[in-house]
mmCIF file of C-alpha atoms in Angstrom:
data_model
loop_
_atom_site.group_PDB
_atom_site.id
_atom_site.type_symbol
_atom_site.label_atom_id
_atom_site.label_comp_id
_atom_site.label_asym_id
_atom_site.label_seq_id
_atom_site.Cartn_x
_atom_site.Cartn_y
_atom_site.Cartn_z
ATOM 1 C CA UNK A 1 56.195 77.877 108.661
ATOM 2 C CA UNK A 2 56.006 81.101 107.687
ATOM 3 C CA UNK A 3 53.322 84.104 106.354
ATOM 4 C CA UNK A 4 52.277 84.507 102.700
ATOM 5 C CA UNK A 5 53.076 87.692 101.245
ATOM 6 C CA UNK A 6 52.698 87.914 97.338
ATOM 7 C CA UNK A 7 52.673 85.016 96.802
ATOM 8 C CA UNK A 8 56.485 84.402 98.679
ATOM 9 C CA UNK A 9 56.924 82.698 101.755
ATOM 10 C CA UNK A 10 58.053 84.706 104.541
ATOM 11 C CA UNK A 11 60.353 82.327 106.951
ATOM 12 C CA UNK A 12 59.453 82.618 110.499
ATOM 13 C CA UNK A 13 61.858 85.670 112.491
ATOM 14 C CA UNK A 14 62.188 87.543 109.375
ATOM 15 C CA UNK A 15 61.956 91.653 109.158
ATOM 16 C CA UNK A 16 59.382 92.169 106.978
ATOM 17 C CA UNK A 17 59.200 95.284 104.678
ATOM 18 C CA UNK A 18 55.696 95.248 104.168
ATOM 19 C CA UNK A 19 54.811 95.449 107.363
ATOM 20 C CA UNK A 20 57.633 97.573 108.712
ATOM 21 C CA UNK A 21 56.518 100.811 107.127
ATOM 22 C CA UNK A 22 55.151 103.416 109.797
ATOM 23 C CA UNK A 23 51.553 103.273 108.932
ATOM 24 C CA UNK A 24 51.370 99.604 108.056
ATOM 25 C CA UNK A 25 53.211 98.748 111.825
ATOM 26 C CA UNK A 26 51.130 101.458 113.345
ATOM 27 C CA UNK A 27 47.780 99.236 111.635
ATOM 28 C CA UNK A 28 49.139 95.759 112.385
ATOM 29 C CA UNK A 29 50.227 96.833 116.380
ATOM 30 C CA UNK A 30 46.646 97.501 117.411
ATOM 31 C CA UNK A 31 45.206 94.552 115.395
ATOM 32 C CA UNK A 32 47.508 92.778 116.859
ATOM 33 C CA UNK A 33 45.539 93.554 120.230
ATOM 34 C CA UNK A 34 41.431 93.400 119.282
ATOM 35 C CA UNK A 35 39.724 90.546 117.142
ATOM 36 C CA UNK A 36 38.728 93.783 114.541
ATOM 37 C CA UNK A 37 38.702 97.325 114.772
ATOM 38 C CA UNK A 38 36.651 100.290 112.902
ATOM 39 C CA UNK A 39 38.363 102.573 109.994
ATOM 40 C CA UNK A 40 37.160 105.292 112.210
ATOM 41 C CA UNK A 41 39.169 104.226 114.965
ATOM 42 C CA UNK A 42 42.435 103.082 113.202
ATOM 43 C CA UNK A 43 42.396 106.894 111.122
ATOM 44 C CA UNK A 44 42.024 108.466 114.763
ATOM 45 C CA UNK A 45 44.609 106.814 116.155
ATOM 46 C CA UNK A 46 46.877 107.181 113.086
ATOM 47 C CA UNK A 47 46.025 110.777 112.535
ATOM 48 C CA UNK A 48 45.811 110.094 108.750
ATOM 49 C CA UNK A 49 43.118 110.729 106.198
ATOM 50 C CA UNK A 50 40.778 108.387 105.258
ATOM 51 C CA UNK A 51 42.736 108.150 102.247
ATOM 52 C CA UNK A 52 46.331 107.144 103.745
ATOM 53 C CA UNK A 53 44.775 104.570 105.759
ATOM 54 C CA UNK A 54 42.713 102.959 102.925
ATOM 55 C CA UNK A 55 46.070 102.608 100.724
ATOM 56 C CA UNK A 56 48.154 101.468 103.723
ATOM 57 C CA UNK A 57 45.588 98.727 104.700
ATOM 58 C CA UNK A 58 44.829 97.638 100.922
ATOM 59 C CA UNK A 59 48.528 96.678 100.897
ATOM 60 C CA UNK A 60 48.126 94.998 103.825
ATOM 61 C CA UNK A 61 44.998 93.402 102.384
ATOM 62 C CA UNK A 62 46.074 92.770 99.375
ATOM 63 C CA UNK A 63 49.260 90.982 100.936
ATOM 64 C CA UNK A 64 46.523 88.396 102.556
ATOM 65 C CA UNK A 65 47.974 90.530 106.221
ATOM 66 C CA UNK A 66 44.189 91.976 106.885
ATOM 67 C CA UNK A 67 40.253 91.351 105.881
ATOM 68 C CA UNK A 68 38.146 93.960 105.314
ATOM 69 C CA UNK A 69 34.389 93.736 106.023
ATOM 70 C CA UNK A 70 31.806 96.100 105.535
ATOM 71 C CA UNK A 71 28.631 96.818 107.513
ATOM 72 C CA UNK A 72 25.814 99.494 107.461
ATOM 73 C CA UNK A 73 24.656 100.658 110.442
ATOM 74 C CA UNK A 74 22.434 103.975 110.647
ATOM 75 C CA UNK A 75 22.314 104.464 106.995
ATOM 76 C CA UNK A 76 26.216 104.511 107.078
ATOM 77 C CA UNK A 77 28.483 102.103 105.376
ATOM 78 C CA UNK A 78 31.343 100.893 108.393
ATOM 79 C CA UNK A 79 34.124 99.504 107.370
ATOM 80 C CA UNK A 80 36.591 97.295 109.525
ATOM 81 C CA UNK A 81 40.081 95.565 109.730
ATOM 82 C CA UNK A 82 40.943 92.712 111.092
ATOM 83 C CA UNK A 83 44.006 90.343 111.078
ATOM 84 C CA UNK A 84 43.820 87.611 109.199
ATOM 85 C CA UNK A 85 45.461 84.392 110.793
ATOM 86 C CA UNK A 86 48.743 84.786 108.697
ATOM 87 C CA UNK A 87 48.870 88.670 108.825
ATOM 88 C CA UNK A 88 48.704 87.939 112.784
ATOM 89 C CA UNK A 89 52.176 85.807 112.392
ATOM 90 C CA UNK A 90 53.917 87.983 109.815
ATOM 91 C CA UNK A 91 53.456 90.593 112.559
ATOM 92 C CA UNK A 92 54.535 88.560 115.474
ATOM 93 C CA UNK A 93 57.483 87.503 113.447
ATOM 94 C CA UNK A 94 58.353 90.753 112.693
ATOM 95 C CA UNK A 95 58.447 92.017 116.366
ATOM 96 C CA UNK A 96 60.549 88.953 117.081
ATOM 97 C CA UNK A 97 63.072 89.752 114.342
ATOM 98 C CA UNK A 98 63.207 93.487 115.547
ATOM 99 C CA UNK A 99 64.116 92.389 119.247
ATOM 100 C CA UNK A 100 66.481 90.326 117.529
ATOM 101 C CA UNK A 101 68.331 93.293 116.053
ATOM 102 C CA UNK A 102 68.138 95.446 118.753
ATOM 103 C CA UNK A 103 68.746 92.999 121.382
#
């Protein structure tokens, strides 16, 4: 059972190139550790511009890998990530098939 990525199944243990680009592995490794996370925090953390990250997480979005949800708070429009429950696989899968090339 594997991830949906454009509209392709991904089989379970498979190195995904989606998600293995630096930014997009960077993203999906601290999802991979809160329910959802602020823009704010993932550009800190990437040292990126707001513009990097928005690309790199639309293809993550757009893959059906991440939501995006939007809040105002304080007159300011938030915006946050968060794994969806396939993107959360994909990921795991990944990490599996990268211990399982460098043993």
């Amino acid at each position: 059972m594997g991830a949906q990525h454009r509209g392709a199944a991904v089989s379970v243990g498979l190195f995904d190139p989606l998600i293995h680009a630096p930014h997009r592995l960077q993203i999906c490794a601290i999802l991979d550790t809160v329910d959802k996370t602020e823009f704010a925090l993932l550009r800190e953390r990437l040292d990126v511009s707001e513009s990097v990250l928005s690309k790199q997480v639309k293809a993550l979005e757009d893959a059906g890998c991440v939501k995006v949800t939007k809040a105002t708070r304080a007159g300011r429009v938030r915006s946050w990530a968060a794994f969806t429950k396939a993107g959360r696989a994909a990921y795991r899968d990944h990490v599996a098939a990268l211990r399982a090339i460098v043993g």
